[in-house]
Amino acid sequence: MSQPATEEALVRRLRAAGCVFAEEEAALILEQAGTAADPAAEAERLAGARVGGLPLEVVLGWAELAGVRVVVEPGVFVPRRRTELMVATAVELGAARPEGPLVLLDLCCGSGAVAVAVTHGLGRRGRTVEVTAADLDDAAVRCAARNLPGARVLRSDLFADLPVDLQGRVDLLTANVPYVPTGAVALMPREAREHEPRMALDGGDDGLVVLRRVAAQAPAWLAPGGSLLVETSEEQEPTAVAVLADAGLDAGSRADDELGATVVVGTQPG
């Protein structure tokens, strides 16, 4: 058995590596390692991976979004806490839909965290959800399939390879599209730049290229009164709302200063 590292020593090591929330990370690493046959060796392995630049969620193998824990595999986009605004908004809109099963389509699904969290939130309100999740990245599709065992999880470039039986039936269309302008990707934290897929981060010249593609096709897939929800930045919000409106949706936005989150919402008339 290895000698156990103290939490204080681990905090110092993580802080020296540039981890802003070193105390919280140390506690999580030691808690995770505590379930291993050799906790000290496992703590060293996890700490070494984190110090080496891996995102904490990949090191631990999980992330939490809106109170729900999901598997996060290497090479997959890591859920951010700000996405809880999208989840809360989707749950609110879904709960207000007519009675019966809801249809949720989650594009750019990554690990499937948004679909998992929205389904959980609606389940607590007594609603059942039929889930389809899609991503273009093979690693994301594999990871989402683990997190969404009862769902239809597909590899698709947005709507391109989706089953046509979804057209006109979608109550909630969540799309956590990439929205970082190409020129700003290099300014992102190292762990994101080096360990998350570029396609999950880079939103084109103004960050809204993928959002425009989603908005243009969303009306064909949404049910009457169904809503599209897309995360964006505060600076992009006016343009993003205009894009959804130009697509024929009733468009607006919501923001949460504490989360640093902005979500634009477009609802199908009728």
Short mmCIF file of C-alpha atoms in Angstrom, two decimals:
data_model
loop_
_atom_site.label_atom_id
_atom_site.label_comp_id
_atom_site.label_asym_id
_atom_site.label_seq_id
_atom_site.Cartn_x
_atom_site.Cartn_y
_atom_site.Cartn_z
CA MET A 1 0.00 0.00 0.00
CA SER A 2 1.22 3.52 -0.82
CA GLN A 3 1.50 6.15 1.86
CA PRO A 4 -1.56 8.40 1.78
CA ALA A 5 -1.06 11.98 0.61
CA THR A 6 -2.50 14.66 2.85
CA GLU A 7 -5.24 16.86 1.48
CA GLU A 8 -3.14 19.92 2.30
CA ALA A 9 -0.24 18.64 0.20
CA LEU A 10 -2.58 17.82 -2.67
CA VAL A 11 -4.11 21.30 -2.53
CA ARG A 12 -0.64 22.87 -2.77
CA ARG A 13 0.22 20.68 -5.73
CA LEU A 14 -2.97 21.50 -7.59
CA ARG A 15 -2.67 25.20 -6.84
CA ALA A 16 0.91 25.21 -8.16
CA ALA A 17 -0.42 23.66 -11.37
CA GLY A 18 -2.84 26.56 -11.77
CA CYS A 19 -6.06 24.95 -10.52
CA VAL A 20 -8.21 27.83 -9.31
CA PHE A 21 -10.47 25.68 -7.14
CA ALA A 22 -7.69 23.55 -5.70
CA GLU A 23 -9.41 22.86 -2.37
CA GLU A 24 -12.60 21.57 -4.00
CA GLU A 25 -10.67 19.54 -6.55
CA ALA A 26 -8.46 17.94 -3.90
CA ALA A 27 -11.51 16.89 -1.91
CA LEU A 28 -13.12 15.31 -4.97
CA ILE A 29 -9.94 13.49 -5.98
CA LEU A 30 -9.47 12.05 -2.49
CA GLU A 31 -13.13 11.05 -2.27
CA GLN A 32 -12.92 9.26 -5.62
CA ALA A 33 -9.65 7.57 -4.71
CA GLY A 34 -11.10 6.39 -1.42
CA THR A 35 -13.10 3.69 -3.19
CA ALA A 36 -10.02 2.09 -4.77
CA ALA A 37 -8.10 -0.91 -3.43
CA ASP A 38 -5.07 1.35 -2.92
CA PRO A 39 -6.48 4.84 -2.25
CA ALA A 40 -3.07 6.51 -2.07
CA ALA A 41 -1.93 5.12 -5.42
CA GLU A 42 -5.25 6.05 -7.02
CA ALA A 43 -5.04 9.58 -5.58
CA GLU A 44 -1.58 9.92 -7.07
CA ARG A 45 -2.78 8.71 -10.44
CA LEU A 46 -5.73 11.11 -10.47
CA ALA A 47 -3.69 14.04 -9.22
CA GLY A 48 -0.99 13.39 -11.81
CA ALA A 49 -3.57 13.40 -14.59
CA ARG A 50 -5.06 16.67 -13.33
CA VAL A 51 -1.69 18.36 -12.94
CA GLY A 52 -0.89 17.16 -16.46
CA GLY A 53 -3.77 19.26 -17.79
CA LEU A 54 -6.72 16.88 -18.08
CA PRO A 55 -10.07 18.48 -17.18
CA LEU A 56 -11.13 17.50 -13.67
CA GLU A 57 -14.30 15.88 -14.98
CA VAL A 58 -12.30 13.61 -17.28
CA VAL A 59 -9.95 12.75 -14.41
CA LEU A 60 -12.89 11.77 -12.22
CA GLY A 61 -14.84 10.19 -15.07
CA TRP A 62 -18.00 12.17 -14.33
CA ALA A 63 -19.53 15.63 -14.24
CA GLU A 64 -22.59 17.04 -12.52
CA LEU A 65 -25.19 19.15 -14.29
CA ALA A 66 -28.34 20.40 -12.56
CA GLY A 67 -27.89 17.89 -9.77
CA VAL A 68 -27.44 14.90 -12.09
CA ARG A 69 -24.14 13.04 -12.49
CA VAL A 70 -23.14 11.90 -15.99
CA VAL A 71 -20.22 9.92 -17.35
CA VAL A 72 -17.54 11.99 -19.09
CA GLU A 73 -15.04 10.15 -21.28
CA PRO A 74 -11.72 11.46 -22.66
CA GLY A 75 -12.07 13.57 -25.78
CA VAL A 76 -15.67 14.61 -25.08
CA PHE A 77 -16.91 18.15 -24.38
CA VAL A 78 -17.18 18.73 -20.63
CA PRO A 79 -20.55 20.03 -19.37
CA ARG A 80 -20.34 23.55 -17.91
CA ARG A 81 -22.37 24.73 -14.94
CA ARG A 82 -23.73 27.67 -16.94
CA THR A 83 -25.69 25.17 -19.04
CA GLU A 84 -27.97 24.70 -16.03
CA LEU A 85 -29.89 27.74 -17.33
CA MET A 86 -30.68 25.89 -20.55
CA VAL A 87 -31.76 22.85 -18.54
CA ALA A 88 -34.00 24.87 -16.20
CA THR A 89 -35.59 26.74 -19.10
CA ALA A 90 -36.23 23.52 -21.03
CA VAL A 91 -37.82 21.88 -17.97
CA GLU A 92 -40.07 24.90 -17.43
CA LEU A 93 -41.17 24.97 -21.07
CA GLY A 94 -41.63 21.22 -21.21
CA ALA A 95 -43.72 21.13 -18.05
CA ALA A 96 -46.07 23.70 -19.62
CA ARG A 97 -46.67 21.59 -22.74
CA PRO A 98 -49.95 19.67 -23.16
CA GLU A 99 -50.29 16.38 -21.29
CA GLY A 100 -48.67 13.28 -22.71
CA PRO A 101 -45.13 12.16 -23.51
CA LEU A 102 -42.76 14.91 -24.59
CA VAL A 103 -40.35 14.65 -27.50
CA LEU A 104 -36.85 15.97 -26.78
CA LEU A 105 -34.21 16.34 -29.48
CA ASP A 106 -30.72 17.17 -28.20
CA LEU A 107 -28.29 18.25 -30.94
CA CYS A 108 -24.54 18.70 -30.43
CA CYS A 109 -25.26 16.44 -27.46
CA GLY A 110 -21.68 15.76 -26.35
CA SER A 111 -21.90 13.49 -23.31
CA GLY A 112 -25.70 13.71 -23.39
CA ALA A 113 -25.69 15.71 -20.16
CA VAL A 114 -28.36 18.19 -21.25
CA ALA A 115 -30.78 15.44 -22.27
CA VAL A 116 -30.12 13.54 -19.04
CA ALA A 117 -30.69 16.61 -16.87
CA VAL A 118 -33.80 17.78 -18.74
CA THR A 119 -35.33 14.30 -18.63
CA HIS A 120 -34.59 14.09 -14.90
CA GLY A 121 -36.13 17.50 -14.26
CA LEU A 122 -39.27 16.72 -16.23
CA GLY A 123 -39.54 13.30 -14.59
CA ARG A 124 -39.71 15.03 -11.23
CA ARG A 125 -42.73 16.89 -12.60
CA GLY A 126 -44.41 13.69 -13.68
CA ARG A 127 -43.62 13.99 -17.40
CA THR A 128 -42.24 11.21 -19.56
CA VAL A 129 -39.80 12.07 -22.33
CA GLU A 130 -38.92 10.42 -25.64
CA VAL A 131 -35.27 11.35 -26.23
CA THR A 132 -33.23 11.51 -29.40
CA ALA A 133 -29.65 12.78 -29.06
CA ALA A 134 -27.16 13.38 -31.85
CA ASP A 135 -23.58 14.50 -32.33
CA LEU A 136 -21.11 14.40 -35.20
CA ASP A 137 -18.24 13.21 -32.98
CA ASP A 138 -17.93 9.44 -32.54
CA ALA A 139 -16.56 9.71 -28.99
CA ALA A 140 -19.49 11.89 -27.99
CA VAL A 141 -22.00 9.43 -29.45
CA ARG A 142 -20.43 6.56 -27.49
CA CYS A 143 -20.43 8.57 -24.26
CA ALA A 144 -24.00 9.81 -24.74
CA ALA A 145 -25.18 6.25 -25.35
CA ARG A 146 -23.82 5.30 -21.93
CA ASN A 147 -25.61 8.18 -20.26
CA LEU A 148 -28.87 7.72 -22.20
CA PRO A 149 -29.46 3.95 -22.30
CA GLY A 150 -33.17 4.30 -23.08
CA ALA A 151 -32.75 6.92 -25.80
CA ARG A 152 -32.09 6.97 -29.50
CA VAL A 153 -28.48 8.20 -29.79
CA LEU A 154 -27.19 8.86 -33.30
CA ARG A 155 -24.21 10.18 -35.20
CA SER A 156 -25.54 13.06 -37.26
CA ASP A 157 -24.37 16.39 -38.61
CA LEU A 158 -27.19 18.33 -36.93
CA PHE A 159 -30.43 17.25 -38.69
CA ALA A 160 -28.81 15.48 -41.64
CA ASP A 161 -29.19 11.87 -40.50
CA LEU A 162 -32.11 12.13 -38.09
CA PRO A 163 -35.17 9.90 -38.53
CA VAL A 164 -37.88 11.69 -40.46
CA ASP A 165 -40.50 10.55 -37.94
CA LEU A 166 -39.31 13.40 -35.70
CA GLN A 167 -40.27 16.12 -38.16
CA GLY A 168 -43.02 18.33 -36.79
CA ARG A 169 -43.08 16.45 -33.46
CA VAL A 170 -40.29 17.94 -31.33
CA ASP A 171 -41.49 19.69 -28.17
CA LEU A 172 -38.00 20.67 -26.97
CA LEU A 173 -34.99 21.09 -29.22
CA THR A 174 -31.86 21.74 -27.15
CA ALA A 175 -28.68 22.55 -29.05
CA ASN A 176 -25.58 23.40 -27.05
CA VAL A 177 -23.82 24.53 -30.21
CA PRO A 178 -20.21 25.72 -30.27
CA TYR A 179 -20.25 29.51 -29.98
CA VAL A 180 -16.66 30.61 -29.35
CA PRO A 181 -15.46 32.76 -32.28
CA THR A 182 -12.61 31.06 -34.14
CA GLY A 183 -10.16 33.79 -33.18
CA ALA A 184 -10.93 33.38 -29.48
CA VAL A 185 -10.43 29.60 -29.24
CA ALA A 186 -6.72 30.12 -28.62
CA LEU A 187 -7.60 32.21 -25.56
CA MET A 188 -9.57 29.41 -23.90
CA PRO A 189 -8.11 27.49 -20.93
CA ARG A 190 -5.48 24.94 -21.88
CA GLU A 191 -7.56 22.00 -20.68
CA ALA A 192 -10.35 22.90 -23.11
CA ARG A 193 -8.06 23.63 -26.06
CA GLU A 194 -6.02 20.47 -25.67
CA HIS A 195 -8.55 17.93 -24.45
CA GLU A 196 -11.94 18.83 -25.91
CA PRO A 197 -12.89 18.46 -29.57
CA ARG A 198 -12.37 21.60 -31.62
CA MET A 199 -15.75 21.13 -33.28
CA ALA A 200 -17.44 21.45 -29.86
CA LEU A 201 -15.80 24.83 -29.23
CA ASP A 202 -15.31 26.68 -32.52
CA GLY A 203 -18.42 28.52 -33.69
CA GLY A 204 -16.88 30.15 -36.77
CA ASP A 205 -15.90 33.75 -37.42
CA ASP A 206 -18.53 35.32 -35.16
CA GLY A 207 -19.31 32.21 -33.11
CA LEU A 208 -22.81 31.85 -34.57
CA VAL A 209 -22.24 29.73 -37.68
CA VAL A 210 -23.68 26.52 -36.22
CA LEU A 211 -26.51 28.38 -34.49
CA ARG A 212 -27.59 29.76 -37.86
CA ARG A 213 -27.66 26.25 -39.35
CA VAL A 214 -29.78 24.95 -36.48
CA ALA A 215 -32.19 27.89 -36.60
CA ALA A 216 -32.70 27.57 -40.35
CA GLN A 217 -33.90 23.97 -40.11
CA ALA A 218 -35.52 23.91 -36.66
CA PRO A 219 -39.03 24.97 -37.78
CA ALA A 220 -39.39 21.80 -39.87
CA TRP A 221 -38.77 19.65 -36.81
CA LEU A 222 -40.57 21.55 -34.05
CA ALA A 223 -44.15 20.76 -33.11
CA PRO A 224 -46.57 23.70 -32.94
CA GLY A 225 -45.62 25.54 -29.74
CA GLY A 226 -42.35 23.58 -29.49
CA SER A 227 -39.19 25.46 -28.57
CA LEU A 228 -35.57 25.63 -29.67
CA LEU A 229 -33.05 26.49 -26.93
CA VAL A 230 -29.48 27.48 -27.73
CA GLU A 231 -26.76 28.67 -25.38
CA THR A 232 -24.77 31.73 -26.45
CA SER A 233 -22.81 34.61 -24.95
CA GLU A 234 -24.18 37.89 -23.64
CA GLU A 235 -22.48 39.78 -26.48
CA GLN A 236 -23.95 37.49 -29.13
CA GLU A 237 -27.48 37.53 -27.70
CA PRO A 238 -29.00 40.33 -29.87
CA THR A 239 -27.75 38.74 -33.08
CA ALA A 240 -28.75 35.24 -31.98
CA VAL A 241 -32.30 36.36 -31.15
CA ALA A 242 -32.55 38.01 -34.57
CA VAL A 243 -31.38 34.79 -36.25
CA LEU A 244 -34.16 32.80 -34.57
CA ALA A 245 -36.73 35.45 -35.42
CA ASP A 246 -35.62 35.48 -39.05
CA ALA A 247 -36.22 31.71 -39.12
CA GLY A 248 -39.86 32.35 -38.25
CA LEU A 249 -39.72 31.57 -34.55
CA ASP A 250 -41.04 33.70 -31.71
CA ALA A 251 -37.65 34.60 -30.25
CA GLY A 252 -36.41 35.87 -26.92
CA SER A 253 -33.69 35.20 -24.38
CA ARG A 254 -32.97 34.50 -20.74
CA ALA A 255 -29.88 35.30 -18.69
CA ASP A 256 -28.48 34.32 -15.30
CA ASP A 257 -25.72 36.58 -14.03
CA GLU A 258 -24.71 34.18 -11.28
CA LEU A 259 -24.14 31.38 -13.78
CA GLY A 260 -22.78 33.75 -16.42
CA ALA A 261 -25.27 32.17 -18.80
CA THR A 262 -27.38 33.33 -21.72
CA VAL A 263 -29.92 31.17 -23.56
CA VAL A 264 -31.88 32.20 -26.62
CA VAL A 265 -35.29 30.59 -27.11
CA GLY A 266 -37.30 30.34 -30.30
CA THR A 267 -40.85 28.97 -30.19
CA GLN A 268 -42.76 27.61 -33.16
CA PRO A 269 -45.95 29.62 -33.68
CA GLY A 270 -49.22 27.78 -33.20
#
